[in-house]
Amino acid sequence: MQTFLDFLGSISWWMWVLLVLVLIAIRDVFIQKSHTISHNFPIIGHFRYMLEKIGPELRQYLVANNREELPFNRIERSWIYASAKKQNNYEGFGTDRDIYAHQHIFINNAMMPYKLAPNHPNAKDPDFLPCAKVMGLYNNRRRPFRPASVINVSAMSFGSLSATAVESLNKGIKMADAYQSTGEGGLSPYHTHGGDVVFHFGTGYFGVRNDDGTFSMDKLVALVSKNPFIRAIEIKLSQGAKPGKGGVLPASKITPEIAEIRSVPLGKDVLSPPSHSAFSNVSEMLTFIEEIADATGLPVGIKAAIGKLEQWEELADLMIKTGKGPDFITVDGGEGGTGAAPPSFADHVSLPWVYGFSSLYKIFKNRNLTDRIFFIGSGKLGFPAKAAMAFAMGADCINVAREAMMSIGCIQAQVCHTNRCPSGVATQNKWLQSGIDPTLKSVRLAQYFKTFRKEFLEITHAAGYEHPCQFKMDDVAVNVDDQNLSKELDKTYKYSKTPVPFTNVQSLKDCPHLGGVKKITENAI
């Protein structure tokens, strides 16, 4: 044995390196069969896979220019990061954006901007910007809700996001007087830190389901009664990432905590089917909405990515016939989001937000129904200029998902579906998510929202208005082609937005249905 050990000790380090390389080469050529490159180019073929693995990072930091990346370019991400940290988010020496590019947005400023009176609410609070419409008021719901912020957190589930990320978002929206949608994963303890919540469920009815996977009205009523900070109910028909496709939550990912929150068994894969079992057509859906509203007293709405329009026309006709309908509609863009999806769905199924929203809004506008519905936009709208366009088209508020994630640390690594999110935002890995400090990150989410509202108000005032709800279609133009470089929105999408009833911001501040921390207990059950 000693002789053998002495022999090993006499081998030089470079011989050990050579031996390892020989073994790798033997493995590449004679043993492994799955990688052609490694077989044909032993040893050096591994560099191809290494470079492919770090390719997104190389392009993000070394190759792509400031305006080139998707889904969010470096300038957009930097604006969110700087806004969230209360740093300088200005740019100098003029814009580096191609202002002649297709879909570039132009906001028509007024000759004389809107001037705040000394006692105006925004003179004291420059980011106070509640919604001009009230959810559920037209349909006489028992607990109408006026969101206290025009920007809110979109549907992202605990399970998709980490516990610390959800907690950070909820604490942040409490500071910003905004609301947070739960996503379809159910109401978790991390959603209960004081912020307004919109309870969102999809075809799996997680958190409000019976043992057989069907919807439980009793569980929903009990949930709402126990948690008065739930201000509205959102039924997901589809999402931009994969409309019309269900999903599977593997048994390996279901912890005892997730099983309890979602009302699912341990040790079994959980199916989220593509369609609802509680209703199968538009008429049944309308009945379902009314039953939930009657049982809970809350505004009830639907969320969908837009494609075919026939069933939306049927819904509008039924609303005229019955005098009933959803209190709000959330329009999700086909741009996708945090949800994992096959590329065929993410790239090709459902319309981008501007096309989907304009097509849908016209259906209700042509039937004089827009005043009955609170419209929510969701699809890369978390920037003031894009929000101005959305409001000019008819949106009453916007929901943001990825922008909110970036405000608490997301670096757009684009590995949300792998459970290896390096920033700890979209992973259940305890070590990775421990890097998120909810006390710090919640402040950053709140600061991003406040900066957004402040700059959105400044754009609004520059256009001569007091509130973004006053934006009209001809206040915003977009580039459409080379022959006619820009058209106002009404000429581009061939409709005019219905004017939103609005007196002044002070009346919104005095509204008894106003949400947010200041009003959280006023309308409890």
Coordinates of C-alpha atoms in Angstrom, one line a residue:
M1 CA 0.0 0.0 0.0
Q2 CA 2.8 2.4 0.9
T3 CA 4.5 1.7 -2.4
F4 CA 1.2 2.6 -4.2
L5 CA 0.8 5.8 -2.2
D6 CA 4.4 6.8 -3.0
F7 CA 3.7 6.2 -6.6
L8 CA 0.7 8.5 -6.6
G9 CA 2.7 11.1 -4.7
S10 CA 5.3 11.1 -7.4
I11 CA 2.9 12.0 -10.2
S12 CA 3.2 15.6 -11.2
W13 CA 0.1 17.9 -11.1
W14 CA 0.1 18.3 -14.9
M15 CA -0.1 14.6 -15.3
W16 CA -3.2 14.5 -13.0
V17 CA -4.8 17.2 -15.2
L18 CA -3.9 15.2 -18.3
L19 CA -5.5 12.1 -16.8
V20 CA -8.7 13.9 -16.0
L21 CA -8.9 15.2 -19.5
V22 CA -8.3 11.7 -21.0
L23 CA -11.1 10.3 -18.8
I24 CA -13.5 13.1 -19.9
A25 CA -12.6 12.4 -23.5
I26 CA -13.3 8.7 -23.1
R27 CA -16.6 9.5 -21.4
D28 CA -17.6 11.9 -24.2
V29 CA -16.7 9.6 -27.1
F30 CA -17.5 6.1 -25.8
I31 CA -20.0 6.4 -22.9
Q32 CA -22.4 9.3 -23.3
K33 CA -24.8 9.2 -26.2
S34 CA -27.0 12.3 -25.6
H35 CA -24.8 15.2 -26.8
T36 CA -23.5 15.1 -30.4
I37 CA -21.2 18.1 -29.9
S38 CA -19.4 16.5 -26.9
H39 CA -19.0 13.2 -28.9
N40 CA -17.7 14.9 -32.0
F41 CA -15.5 17.4 -30.2
P42 CA -14.5 15.8 -26.9
I43 CA -13.5 18.1 -24.1
I44 CA -13.7 21.3 -26.1
G45 CA -17.4 20.7 -26.8
H46 CA -18.2 21.3 -23.2
F47 CA -17.3 25.0 -23.7
R48 CA -20.2 25.3 -26.1
Y49 CA -22.7 24.3 -23.3
M50 CA -21.0 26.5 -20.8
L51 CA -21.2 29.5 -23.1
E52 CA -24.8 28.7 -23.9
K53 CA -25.7 28.6 -20.3
I54 CA -24.3 32.0 -19.5
G55 CA -25.3 33.4 -22.9
P56 CA -28.2 35.5 -21.5
E57 CA -25.9 37.1 -18.9
L58 CA -23.2 37.8 -21.5
R59 CA -25.8 39.5 -23.8
Q60 CA -27.4 41.4 -21.0
Y61 CA -24.3 42.9 -19.6
L62 CA -21.7 43.0 -22.4
V63 CA -23.4 42.7 -25.8
A64 CA -26.9 44.3 -26.0
N65 CA -27.2 48.1 -26.1
N66 CA -29.4 50.1 -23.8
R67 CA -32.6 49.8 -25.8
E68 CA -32.1 46.4 -27.4
E69 CA -33.1 43.8 -24.8
L70 CA -36.5 42.1 -24.3
P71 CA -38.8 41.9 -22.5
F72 CA -37.4 44.9 -20.7
N73 CA -34.4 46.8 -21.9
R74 CA -31.6 48.2 -19.8
I75 CA -33.0 51.7 -19.7
E76 CA -36.4 50.5 -18.5
R77 CA -34.9 48.3 -15.8
S78 CA -32.6 51.0 -14.7
W79 CA -35.5 53.5 -14.4
I80 CA -37.3 51.0 -12.1
Y81 CA -34.3 50.3 -10.0
A82 CA -33.4 54.0 -9.6
S83 CA -37.0 54.8 -8.8
A84 CA -37.3 52.0 -6.2
K85 CA -34.1 53.2 -4.5
K86 CA -35.0 56.9 -4.7
Q87 CA -32.0 57.6 -6.8
N88 CA -31.5 59.9 -9.8
N89 CA -33.7 58.3 -12.5
Y90 CA -33.2 61.1 -15.0
E91 CA -31.3 60.9 -18.3
G92 CA -29.2 63.6 -19.9
F93 CA -28.1 64.7 -23.4
G94 CA -31.5 63.8 -25.0
T95 CA -33.2 60.5 -25.5
D96 CA -31.3 57.6 -27.0
R97 CA -34.6 56.0 -28.1
D98 CA -35.5 55.9 -31.8
I99 CA -38.5 58.3 -31.7
Y100 CA -39.3 57.4 -35.3
A101 CA -39.7 53.7 -34.5
H102 CA -43.0 51.8 -34.9
Q103 CA -45.3 52.1 -31.9
H104 CA -43.3 55.0 -30.3
I105 CA -45.6 57.0 -28.0
F106 CA -46.1 60.8 -28.3
I107 CA -48.0 62.6 -25.6
N108 CA -49.4 66.0 -26.7
N109 CA -48.6 68.6 -24.1
A110 CA -50.7 71.6 -23.5
M111 CA -49.6 75.2 -24.1
M112 CA -50.4 76.0 -20.5
P113 CA -50.0 73.0 -18.0
Y114 CA -52.5 72.3 -15.2
K115 CA -51.6 74.4 -12.2
L116 CA -52.2 73.1 -8.7
A117 CA -54.0 75.3 -6.2
P118 CA -52.2 75.8 -2.8
N119 CA -54.8 73.6 -1.0
H120 CA -54.9 70.9 -3.7
P121 CA -54.3 67.3 -2.4
N122 CA -51.3 66.9 -4.7
A123 CA -49.7 70.1 -3.4
K124 CA -49.4 68.3 -0.1
D125 CA -49.0 64.7 -1.4
P126 CA -47.4 64.7 -4.9
D127 CA -48.0 61.0 -5.5
F128 CA -51.6 60.8 -4.3
L129 CA -53.4 59.3 -7.3
P130 CA -56.5 57.2 -6.7
C131 CA -58.7 55.8 -9.4
A132 CA -61.5 57.9 -10.8
K133 CA -64.0 55.0 -10.9
V134 CA -65.3 52.9 -8.1
M135 CA -65.5 49.1 -8.5
G136 CA -69.0 47.7 -7.8
L137 CA -70.8 51.0 -7.5
Y138 CA -73.0 50.6 -10.6
N139 CA -74.1 47.1 -9.6
N140 CA -74.8 48.2 -6.0
R141 CA -72.4 45.8 -4.3
R142 CA -72.4 46.0 -0.6
R143 CA -68.7 46.9 -0.4
P144 CA -67.7 49.1 -3.4
F145 CA -64.0 49.7 -3.8
R146 CA -62.1 52.7 -5.1
P147 CA -58.5 51.7 -5.4
A148 CA -56.3 54.4 -3.8
S149 CA -53.6 53.9 -6.4
V150 CA -53.7 53.8 -10.2
I151 CA -50.8 51.3 -10.2
N152 CA -51.1 48.0 -8.4
V153 CA -49.5 44.6 -8.1
S154 CA -50.8 42.1 -10.7
A155 CA -51.7 38.4 -10.0
M156 CA -48.6 36.5 -8.9
S157 CA -49.0 33.4 -6.7
F158 CA -47.1 32.3 -3.6
G159 CA -45.4 29.2 -5.1
S160 CA -44.5 31.0 -8.3
L161 CA -43.0 33.8 -6.1
S162 CA -41.1 33.1 -2.9
A163 CA -42.6 33.7 0.5
T164 CA -40.2 36.7 1.1
A165 CA -41.1 38.2 -2.3
V166 CA -44.8 38.0 -1.6
E167 CA -44.3 39.5 1.9
S168 CA -42.2 42.3 0.5
L169 CA -44.9 43.1 -2.1
N170 CA -47.7 43.2 0.5
K171 CA -45.8 45.3 2.9
G172 CA -44.8 47.6 0.1
I173 CA -48.4 48.1 -1.2
K174 CA -49.5 48.9 2.3
M175 CA -47.0 51.8 2.4
A176 CA -48.1 52.9 -1.1
D177 CA -51.8 52.6 -0.5
A178 CA -52.1 50.2 -3.4
Y179 CA -53.6 46.7 -3.8
Q180 CA -52.1 43.3 -4.5
S181 CA -53.7 40.5 -6.5
T182 CA -53.0 37.1 -4.9
G183 CA -52.6 35.1 -8.1
E184 CA -54.4 31.8 -8.4
G185 CA -52.3 30.1 -5.7
G186 CA -54.6 31.2 -2.9
L187 CA -54.4 33.6 0.0
S188 CA -51.1 32.9 1.9
P189 CA -50.0 34.3 5.3
Y190 CA -47.5 36.4 3.3
H191 CA -50.5 38.4 1.8
T192 CA -51.7 39.5 5.2
H193 CA -49.3 42.3 6.2
G194 CA -51.9 45.1 5.9
G195 CA -52.2 45.9 2.2
D196 CA -55.5 45.7 0.2
V197 CA -55.9 42.4 -1.5
V198 CA -57.8 41.3 -4.6
F199 CA -58.5 37.6 -4.3
H200 CA -57.8 35.9 -7.6
F201 CA -58.6 32.3 -8.6
G202 CA -58.5 30.3 -11.7
T203 CA -59.7 26.9 -12.9
G204 CA -58.0 25.1 -10.0
Y205 CA -59.9 27.1 -7.4
F206 CA -56.9 26.9 -5.1
G207 CA -57.8 28.0 -1.6
V208 CA -61.6 27.8 -2.3
R209 CA -61.9 24.3 -3.6
N210 CA -63.7 21.1 -2.5
D211 CA -61.9 17.8 -2.2
D212 CA -62.8 16.9 -5.8
G213 CA -61.4 20.2 -7.2
T214 CA -64.7 22.0 -7.7
F215 CA -65.4 25.5 -6.5
S216 CA -66.6 26.0 -2.9
M217 CA -68.7 29.0 -2.2
D218 CA -68.7 28.3 1.5
K219 CA -64.9 28.5 1.6
L220 CA -64.8 31.7 -0.3
V221 CA -67.4 33.4 2.0
A222 CA -65.5 32.2 5.0
L223 CA -62.2 33.5 3.5
V224 CA -63.7 37.0 2.8
S225 CA -65.4 37.2 6.2
K226 CA -62.1 36.3 8.0
N227 CA -60.0 38.7 6.0
P228 CA -61.7 42.1 5.5
F229 CA -58.7 43.5 3.6
I230 CA -59.9 41.4 0.6
R231 CA -61.5 44.2 -1.4
A232 CA -62.6 42.4 -4.7
I233 CA -62.7 39.0 -6.3
E234 CA -61.1 38.3 -9.7
I235 CA -61.9 35.2 -11.8
K236 CA -59.2 34.3 -14.2
L237 CA -60.4 33.1 -17.6
S238 CA -57.0 33.2 -19.1
Q239 CA -53.6 34.8 -18.8
G240 CA -51.2 36.3 -21.3
A241 CA -48.5 33.7 -20.9
K242 CA -50.6 30.7 -21.9
P243 CA -54.3 31.5 -22.6
G244 CA -56.5 28.4 -22.8
K245 CA -53.9 26.1 -21.3
G246 CA -53.9 24.5 -17.9
G247 CA -50.9 23.5 -15.8
V248 CA -49.6 20.9 -13.4
L249 CA -48.1 21.5 -10.0
P250 CA -45.8 18.5 -9.5
A251 CA -46.1 16.6 -6.2
S252 CA -42.4 17.3 -5.5
K253 CA -43.1 21.0 -5.3
I254 CA -46.0 20.8 -2.9
T255 CA -44.9 21.5 0.7
P256 CA -47.3 21.1 3.6
E257 CA -47.7 24.9 3.7
I258 CA -48.6 25.1 0.0
A259 CA -50.9 22.1 0.3
E260 CA -52.8 23.9 3.2
I261 CA -53.0 27.2 1.4
R262 CA -54.2 25.7 -1.9
S263 CA -56.4 23.1 -0.3
V264 CA -54.7 20.3 -2.2
P265 CA -53.4 16.9 -1.0
L266 CA -49.7 16.2 -0.4
G267 CA -47.9 13.6 -2.5
K268 CA -50.0 14.1 -5.7
D269 CA -49.7 16.2 -8.8
V270 CA -52.3 18.9 -8.9
L271 CA -54.0 19.7 -12.2
S272 CA -55.1 23.2 -13.1
P273 CA -57.4 22.5 -16.1
P274 CA -57.7 24.8 -19.1
S275 CA -61.4 25.5 -18.5
H276 CA -63.7 26.2 -15.5
S277 CA -65.9 23.5 -14.0
A278 CA -68.2 26.1 -12.3
F279 CA -69.5 27.4 -15.6
S280 CA -69.3 26.4 -19.2
N281 CA -70.7 29.3 -21.2
V282 CA -71.1 33.1 -20.9
S283 CA -74.6 33.0 -19.4
E284 CA -73.5 30.6 -16.7
M285 CA -70.4 32.8 -16.0
L286 CA -72.6 35.8 -15.5
T287 CA -74.8 33.9 -13.1
F288 CA -71.6 32.7 -11.3
I289 CA -70.4 36.3 -10.9
E290 CA -73.7 37.4 -9.4
E291 CA -73.7 34.6 -7.0
I292 CA -70.3 35.4 -5.7
A293 CA -71.1 39.1 -5.5
D294 CA -74.3 38.4 -3.5
A295 CA -72.6 36.0 -1.2
T296 CA -69.5 38.2 -0.4
G297 CA -70.8 41.7 -1.1
L298 CA -67.6 42.4 -3.0
P299 CA -67.0 43.6 -6.5
V300 CA -66.4 40.7 -8.8
G301 CA -64.5 40.9 -12.1
I302 CA -62.8 38.7 -14.7
K303 CA -59.3 38.6 -16.2
A304 CA -58.5 37.4 -19.7
A305 CA -56.1 37.6 -22.5
I306 CA -58.0 38.7 -25.7
G307 CA -58.3 36.7 -28.9
K308 CA -61.7 35.8 -30.5
L309 CA -64.4 38.4 -29.7
E310 CA -67.7 36.6 -30.3
Q311 CA -68.1 35.5 -26.7
W312 CA -67.2 39.0 -25.5
E313 CA -70.0 40.4 -27.7
E314 CA -72.3 37.8 -26.2
L315 CA -71.3 39.0 -22.7
A316 CA -72.0 42.6 -23.6
D317 CA -75.4 41.7 -25.1
L318 CA -76.3 39.8 -21.9
M319 CA -75.3 42.8 -19.8
I320 CA -77.8 44.9 -21.7
K321 CA -80.5 42.3 -21.4
T322 CA -80.1 41.4 -17.7
G323 CA -78.7 44.7 -16.3
K324 CA -76.0 42.7 -14.6
G325 CA -72.4 42.0 -15.3
P326 CA -68.8 42.0 -14.1
D327 CA -67.7 45.0 -12.0
F328 CA -64.3 45.1 -13.6
I329 CA -62.4 43.5 -16.5
T330 CA -58.7 43.0 -16.4
V331 CA -57.2 42.8 -19.9
D332 CA -53.9 40.8 -20.0
G333 CA -51.5 41.2 -22.9
G334 CA -50.1 38.4 -24.9
E335 CA -46.7 39.7 -24.0
G336 CA -46.7 37.1 -21.2
G337 CA -45.4 37.4 -17.7
T338 CA -44.1 35.4 -14.8
G339 CA -46.1 32.3 -15.8
A340 CA -44.1 29.5 -17.4
A341 CA -45.4 28.6 -20.9
P342 CA -44.4 26.8 -24.1
P343 CA -42.9 29.2 -26.6
S344 CA -45.7 28.5 -29.0
F345 CA -48.2 29.9 -26.5
A346 CA -46.0 32.8 -25.2
D347 CA -45.0 33.9 -28.7
H348 CA -48.2 33.4 -30.7
V349 CA -51.5 32.9 -28.7
S350 CA -53.6 36.0 -27.8
L351 CA -53.1 39.6 -28.8
P352 CA -50.6 42.1 -27.4
W353 CA -52.2 44.5 -24.9
V354 CA -52.8 47.5 -27.2
Y355 CA -54.6 45.4 -29.8
G356 CA -56.5 43.2 -27.2
F357 CA -57.7 46.1 -25.1
S358 CA -58.8 48.3 -28.0
S359 CA -60.7 45.4 -29.6
L360 CA -62.5 44.7 -26.3
Y361 CA -63.2 48.3 -25.3
K362 CA -64.9 49.0 -28.6
I363 CA -67.4 46.1 -28.0
F364 CA -68.6 47.7 -24.7
K365 CA -68.2 51.3 -26.0
N366 CA -70.5 50.6 -29.0
R367 CA -73.2 49.3 -26.6
N368 CA -72.8 52.2 -24.1
L369 CA -71.6 49.9 -21.3
T370 CA -68.2 51.4 -20.5
D371 CA -69.5 53.4 -17.6
R372 CA -70.6 50.2 -15.9
I373 CA -67.1 48.6 -16.0
F374 CA -63.8 49.3 -14.3
F375 CA -61.1 48.5 -16.9
I376 CA -57.7 47.3 -15.7
G377 CA -54.7 47.1 -18.0
S378 CA -52.0 44.5 -17.5
G379 CA -49.1 44.1 -19.9
K380 CA -45.8 46.0 -19.5
L381 CA -47.6 49.2 -18.6
G382 CA -45.5 50.1 -15.6
F383 CA -44.0 53.2 -17.1
P384 CA -45.7 56.7 -17.0
A385 CA -45.8 57.2 -20.7
K386 CA -47.3 53.8 -21.4
A387 CA -49.8 54.3 -18.6
A388 CA -50.8 57.6 -20.2
M389 CA -51.5 55.7 -23.4
A390 CA -53.5 53.1 -21.5
F391 CA -55.6 55.7 -19.7
A392 CA -56.2 57.5 -23.0
M393 CA -57.5 54.2 -24.5
G394 CA -59.9 53.7 -21.6
A395 CA -58.0 51.9 -18.8
D396 CA -59.0 53.0 -15.2
C397 CA -55.9 51.6 -13.6
I398 CA -52.9 49.3 -14.4
N399 CA -51.5 46.2 -12.8
V400 CA -47.8 45.4 -12.9
A401 CA -46.1 42.1 -12.3
R402 CA -42.5 42.0 -13.7
E403 CA -42.0 45.7 -13.0
A404 CA -43.0 45.1 -9.3
M405 CA -40.6 42.1 -9.2
M406 CA -37.7 44.3 -10.5
S407 CA -38.4 46.9 -7.8
I408 CA -37.7 44.2 -5.2
G409 CA -34.6 42.9 -6.8
C410 CA -35.4 40.8 -10.0
I411 CA -32.6 41.1 -12.5
Q412 CA -34.4 39.6 -15.5
A413 CA -32.4 36.4 -15.4
Q414 CA -35.4 34.7 -17.2
V415 CA -35.2 31.5 -15.2
C416 CA -38.5 31.9 -13.3
H417 CA -39.6 28.4 -14.4
T418 CA -36.5 26.6 -13.2
N419 CA -36.7 27.3 -9.4
R420 CA -33.2 28.8 -9.7
C421 CA -34.0 32.5 -9.6
P422 CA -30.7 34.1 -8.5
S423 CA -32.4 37.1 -6.8
G424 CA -34.7 34.9 -4.7
V425 CA -37.9 36.4 -6.1
A426 CA -39.2 33.5 -8.2
T427 CA -38.0 30.4 -6.3
Q428 CA -38.8 28.2 -3.4
N429 CA -35.1 27.6 -2.7
K430 CA -34.7 28.7 1.0
W431 CA -31.1 29.8 0.5
L432 CA -31.8 31.9 -2.5
Q433 CA -34.9 33.6 -1.1
S434 CA -33.2 34.3 2.2
G435 CA -31.3 37.0 0.3
I436 CA -34.5 39.1 0.2
D437 CA -35.0 41.4 3.2
P438 CA -38.8 42.2 3.2
T439 CA -38.2 45.3 5.4
L440 CA -35.9 46.8 2.8
K441 CA -37.5 45.5 -0.4
S442 CA -41.0 46.6 0.7
V443 CA -39.8 50.2 0.9
R444 CA -38.4 49.9 -2.6
L445 CA -41.7 48.6 -4.0
A446 CA -43.5 51.5 -2.3
Q447 CA -41.0 54.0 -3.6
Y448 CA -41.3 52.7 -7.2
F449 CA -45.1 53.1 -7.0
K450 CA -44.8 56.6 -5.5
T451 CA -42.3 57.7 -8.1
F452 CA -44.4 56.2 -10.9
R453 CA -47.5 58.1 -9.7
K454 CA -45.6 61.4 -9.2
E455 CA -44.2 61.3 -12.7
F456 CA -47.5 60.1 -14.2
L457 CA -49.1 63.1 -12.5
E458 CA -46.5 65.4 -13.9
I459 CA -47.2 64.1 -17.4
T460 CA -50.9 64.5 -16.8
H461 CA -50.5 68.1 -15.7
A462 CA -48.2 68.8 -18.7
A463 CA -51.1 67.7 -20.9
G464 CA -53.4 70.2 -19.1
Y465 CA -55.3 67.8 -17.0
E466 CA -55.8 67.2 -13.2
H467 CA -56.2 63.4 -13.3
P468 CA -55.2 60.8 -15.9
C469 CA -58.8 59.7 -16.4
Q470 CA -59.2 63.0 -18.4
F471 CA -56.8 61.8 -21.1
K472 CA -58.5 61.5 -24.5
M473 CA -57.6 59.4 -27.4
D474 CA -56.3 62.5 -29.4
D475 CA -53.9 63.4 -26.6
V476 CA -51.6 60.5 -27.5
A477 CA -50.2 59.5 -30.8
V478 CA -48.2 56.5 -31.9
N479 CA -46.0 55.9 -34.9
V480 CA -47.7 53.6 -37.3
D481 CA -45.7 53.5 -40.6
D482 CA -43.3 55.4 -42.8
Q483 CA -45.9 57.2 -44.9
N484 CA -47.9 58.6 -42.0
L485 CA -45.4 58.6 -39.1
S486 CA -47.9 59.1 -36.3
K487 CA -51.6 58.9 -35.7
E488 CA -53.7 59.8 -32.6
L489 CA -55.0 56.8 -30.8
D490 CA -58.6 57.4 -31.9
K491 CA -57.5 57.3 -35.6
T492 CA -55.2 54.3 -35.0
Y493 CA -57.7 52.1 -33.1
K494 CA -60.9 53.6 -34.6
Y495 CA -62.9 54.5 -31.4
S496 CA -63.0 57.3 -28.9
K497 CA -62.8 56.6 -25.2
T498 CA -65.9 57.3 -23.1
P499 CA -65.3 60.3 -20.8
V500 CA -64.9 59.2 -17.2
P501 CA -67.1 61.2 -14.7
F502 CA -64.7 63.3 -12.7
T503 CA -65.1 66.4 -10.5
N504 CA -61.7 66.9 -8.9
V505 CA -59.0 65.0 -6.9
Q506 CA -60.4 66.3 -3.6
S507 CA -63.7 64.4 -4.2
L508 CA -61.7 61.2 -4.8
K509 CA -59.8 61.8 -1.5
D510 CA -63.1 62.2 0.4
C511 CA -64.7 59.1 -1.2
P512 CA -66.0 56.7 1.5
H513 CA -65.0 53.7 -0.8
L514 CA -61.4 54.8 -1.2
G515 CA -59.0 51.9 -0.5
G516 CA -55.6 51.9 1.0
V517 CA -54.3 51.8 4.6
K518 CA -56.1 55.0 5.5
K519 CA -59.5 53.5 4.7
I520 CA -58.9 49.8 5.3
T521 CA -61.4 49.4 8.1
E522 CA -64.2 51.8 7.0
N523 CA -66.2 49.3 4.9
A524 CA -65.5 46.0 6.8
I525 CA -68.3 43.4 6.7

